[in-house]
Amino acid sequence: MKLPDTNVLIYAANPLSPDHATARTVLDAAAHEPGGVALAWLPLIGFVRLSTMARVMPHPLSVADALADVRGWLDHPNARLLQPGVRHMDILSRLLLEVGTAGNLTNDAHIAALAIEHNAEVLTFDKDFAKFSGLRHQILS
C-alpha cells in the first residue's frame, strides 16, 4: 500500500509541473497495485490548500476542481483512507523525539506515523522523510 504525500498529489494534478509525469505515473501505478493507494486527510487537505493558492501555483485550481480531484481519489475502488489508530501517538512521539525537533517536521512525522502504523510506504519528493526510522518511503525525482 502506497501513501502519497501532498507534493505527489499536487504534481500529479498539475500538468505544468516538471514533476507531473513522475507523480502521475507513480500515483496511477499505486492505485492499481494489489495493496492499493492509501490516502490521509493531511495530504488531501494540504492539496486543496496549496493547489488553490495563486502564490504557490502559477495556474491555481478552483476550489471546486481541487475538491473534485480529492473526491476522485477517495472514490477510487482501490483507495483506502487511513486514520490514526491506537498506536499513532506512540509512533508519532518516537519519530519526533528521535529527530530531536518538531516544527516543520510535525506534519511529515504524522504522515510517517500513519504509514508505519498501517504498514504503508510513503511516496514523496520530500527528502525529510528519510529522517524517520522504521518508515518505508520512496523519494521520487
C-alpha positions as a printed NumPy array, in Angstrom:
array([[  0.   ,   0.   ,   0.   ],
       [  1.403,   3.384,  -1.054],
       [  0.647,   6.654,   0.762],
       [  1.259,   9.759,  -1.387],
       [  2.449,  12.919,   0.316],
       [  0.927,  16.31 ,  -0.518],
       [  3.604,  17.127,  -3.086],
       [  2.855,  13.974,  -5.083],
       [ -0.837,  14.892,  -5.237],
       [ -0.061,  18.472,  -6.29 ],
       [  2.387,  17.465,  -9.014],
       [  0.094,  14.697, -10.282],
       [ -2.76 ,  17.184, -10.708],
       [ -0.625,  19.949, -12.253],
       [  0.339,  19.195, -15.865],
       [  2.649,  22.242, -15.854],
       [  4.805,  20.851, -13.054],
       [  8.188,  19.478, -14.15 ],
       [  7.454,  16.508, -11.857],
       [  3.955,  15.901, -13.249],
       [  4.791,  12.802, -15.304],
       [  6.655,  11.127, -12.444],
       [  3.972,  11.924,  -9.865],
       [  1.123,  10.888, -12.143],
       [  2.8  ,   7.631, -13.147],
       [  3.619,   6.659,  -9.554],
       [  0.155,   7.611,  -8.267],
       [ -1.609,   5.707, -11.066],
       [  0.615,   2.663, -10.502],
       [ -0.094,   2.726,  -6.757],
       [ -3.827,   2.854,  -7.397],
       [ -3.594,  -0.317,  -9.465],
       [ -1.306,  -2.35 ,  -7.197],
       [ -2.833,  -5.133,  -5.087],
       [ -2.301,  -3.109,  -1.881],
       [ -3.825,  -0.036,  -3.457],
       [ -3.309,   3.59 ,  -2.637],
       [ -3.557,   4.843,   0.921],
       [ -4.897,   8.337,   1.454],
       [ -4.745,  10.522,   4.527],
       [ -6.587,  13.717,   5.372],
       [ -3.472,  15.814,   5.966],
       [ -2.086,  15.399,   2.412],
       [ -5.578,  15.729,   0.919],
       [ -6.327,  18.978,   2.768],
       [ -2.798,  20.19 ,   2.006],
       [ -3.522,  19.549,  -1.668],
       [ -6.688,  21.682,  -1.547],
       [ -4.883,  24.43 ,   0.355],
       [ -1.828,  24.647,  -1.888],
       [ -3.329,  23.841,  -5.298],
       [ -5.787,  26.741,  -4.976],
       [ -3.184,  29.36 ,  -3.94 ],
       [ -2.066,  31.761,  -6.673],
       [  1.243,  32.472,  -4.932],
       [  2.099,  28.75 ,  -4.974],
       [  0.59 ,  27.671,  -8.287],
       [  1.011,  29.701, -11.493],
       [ -2.407,  28.407, -12.569],
       [ -4.26 ,  27.574,  -9.342],
       [ -7.192,  25.213,  -9.367],
       [-10.626,  26.435,  -8.451],
       [-11.838,  25.152,  -5.102],
       [-14.441,  23.078,  -6.955],
       [-11.767,  21.466,  -9.149],
       [ -9.453,  20.758,  -6.199],
       [-12.306,  19.178,  -4.247],
       [-13.308,  17.156,  -7.316],
       [ -9.759,  15.778,  -7.518],
       [ -9.915,  14.798,  -3.839],
       [-13.319,  13.178,  -4.329],
       [-11.984,  11.247,  -7.322],
       [ -9.067,   9.895,  -5.299],
       [-11.311,   8.967,  -2.359],
       [-13.832,   7.264,  -4.651],
       [-11.234,   5.153,  -6.449],
       [-12.127,   1.484,  -5.848],
       [ -8.562,   0.653,  -4.784],
       [ -8.158,   3.613,  -2.4  ],
       [ -8.197,   3.348,   1.368],
       [ -8.46 ,   6.296,   3.753],
       [ -6.079,   5.823,   6.686],
       [ -6.972,   7.033,  10.165],
       [ -4.754,   7.232,  13.24 ],
       [ -5.129,   4.146,  15.394],
       [ -4.316,   3.33 ,  18.988],
       [ -0.54 ,   3.254,  18.333],
       [ -0.433,   6.566,  16.46 ],
       [  0.576,   8.834,  19.334],
       [  3.32 ,   6.465,  20.468],
       [  4.753,   6.197,  16.947],
       [  4.456,   9.951,  16.335],
       [  6.163,  10.709,  19.649],
       [  9.005,   8.306,  18.906],
       [  9.588,   9.811,  15.464],
       [  9.659,  13.399,  16.726],
       [ 11.868,  12.584,  19.704],
       [ 14.324,  10.668,  17.513],
       [ 14.774,  13.585,  15.091],
       [ 15.006,  15.968,  18.047],
       [ 12.625,  18.563,  16.698],
       [  9.023,  19.102,  15.747],
       [  8.385,  22.39 ,  13.928],
       [  8.344,  21.86 ,  10.187],
       [  8.711,  18.085,  10.564],
       [  5.497,  17.666,  12.577],
       [  3.187,  17.112,   9.6  ],
       [  5.706,  14.79 ,   7.953],
       [  6.02 ,  12.842,  11.216],
       [  2.23 ,  12.472,  11.372],
       [  2.162,  11.074,   7.822],
       [  5.119,   8.809,   8.633],
       [  3.365,   7.55 ,  11.778],
       [  0.233,   6.739,   9.765],
       [  2.325,   4.845,   7.23 ],
       [  4.199,   2.878,   9.894],
       [  1.001,   2.072,  11.774],
       [ -0.726,   0.807,   8.621],
       [  2.348,  -0.791,   7.009],
       [  2.242,   1.633,   4.075],
       [  5.074,   3.135,   2.045],
       [  5.18 ,   6.935,   1.697],
       [  5.593,   8.308,  -1.827],
       [  7.147,  11.776,  -1.743],
       [  9.529,  14.268,  -3.308],
       [ 10.488,  15.454,   0.21 ],
       [ 13.842,  14.127,   1.432],
       [ 12.878,  14.886,   5.058],
       [ 11.006,  11.573,   5.204],
       [ 14.383,   9.799,   5.206],
       [ 14.88 ,  11.124,   8.757],
       [ 12.2  ,   8.825,  10.212],
       [ 13.459,   5.411,  11.315],
       [ 11.27 ,   2.451,  10.526],
       [  9.483,   4.266,   7.696],
       [  9.266,   2.69 ,   4.279],
       [  9.397,   5.524,   1.774],
       [ 10.237,   6.244,  -1.828],
       [ 11.855,   9.588,  -2.651],
       [ 10.796,  10.481,  -6.186],
       [ 12.86 ,  12.646,  -8.502]])
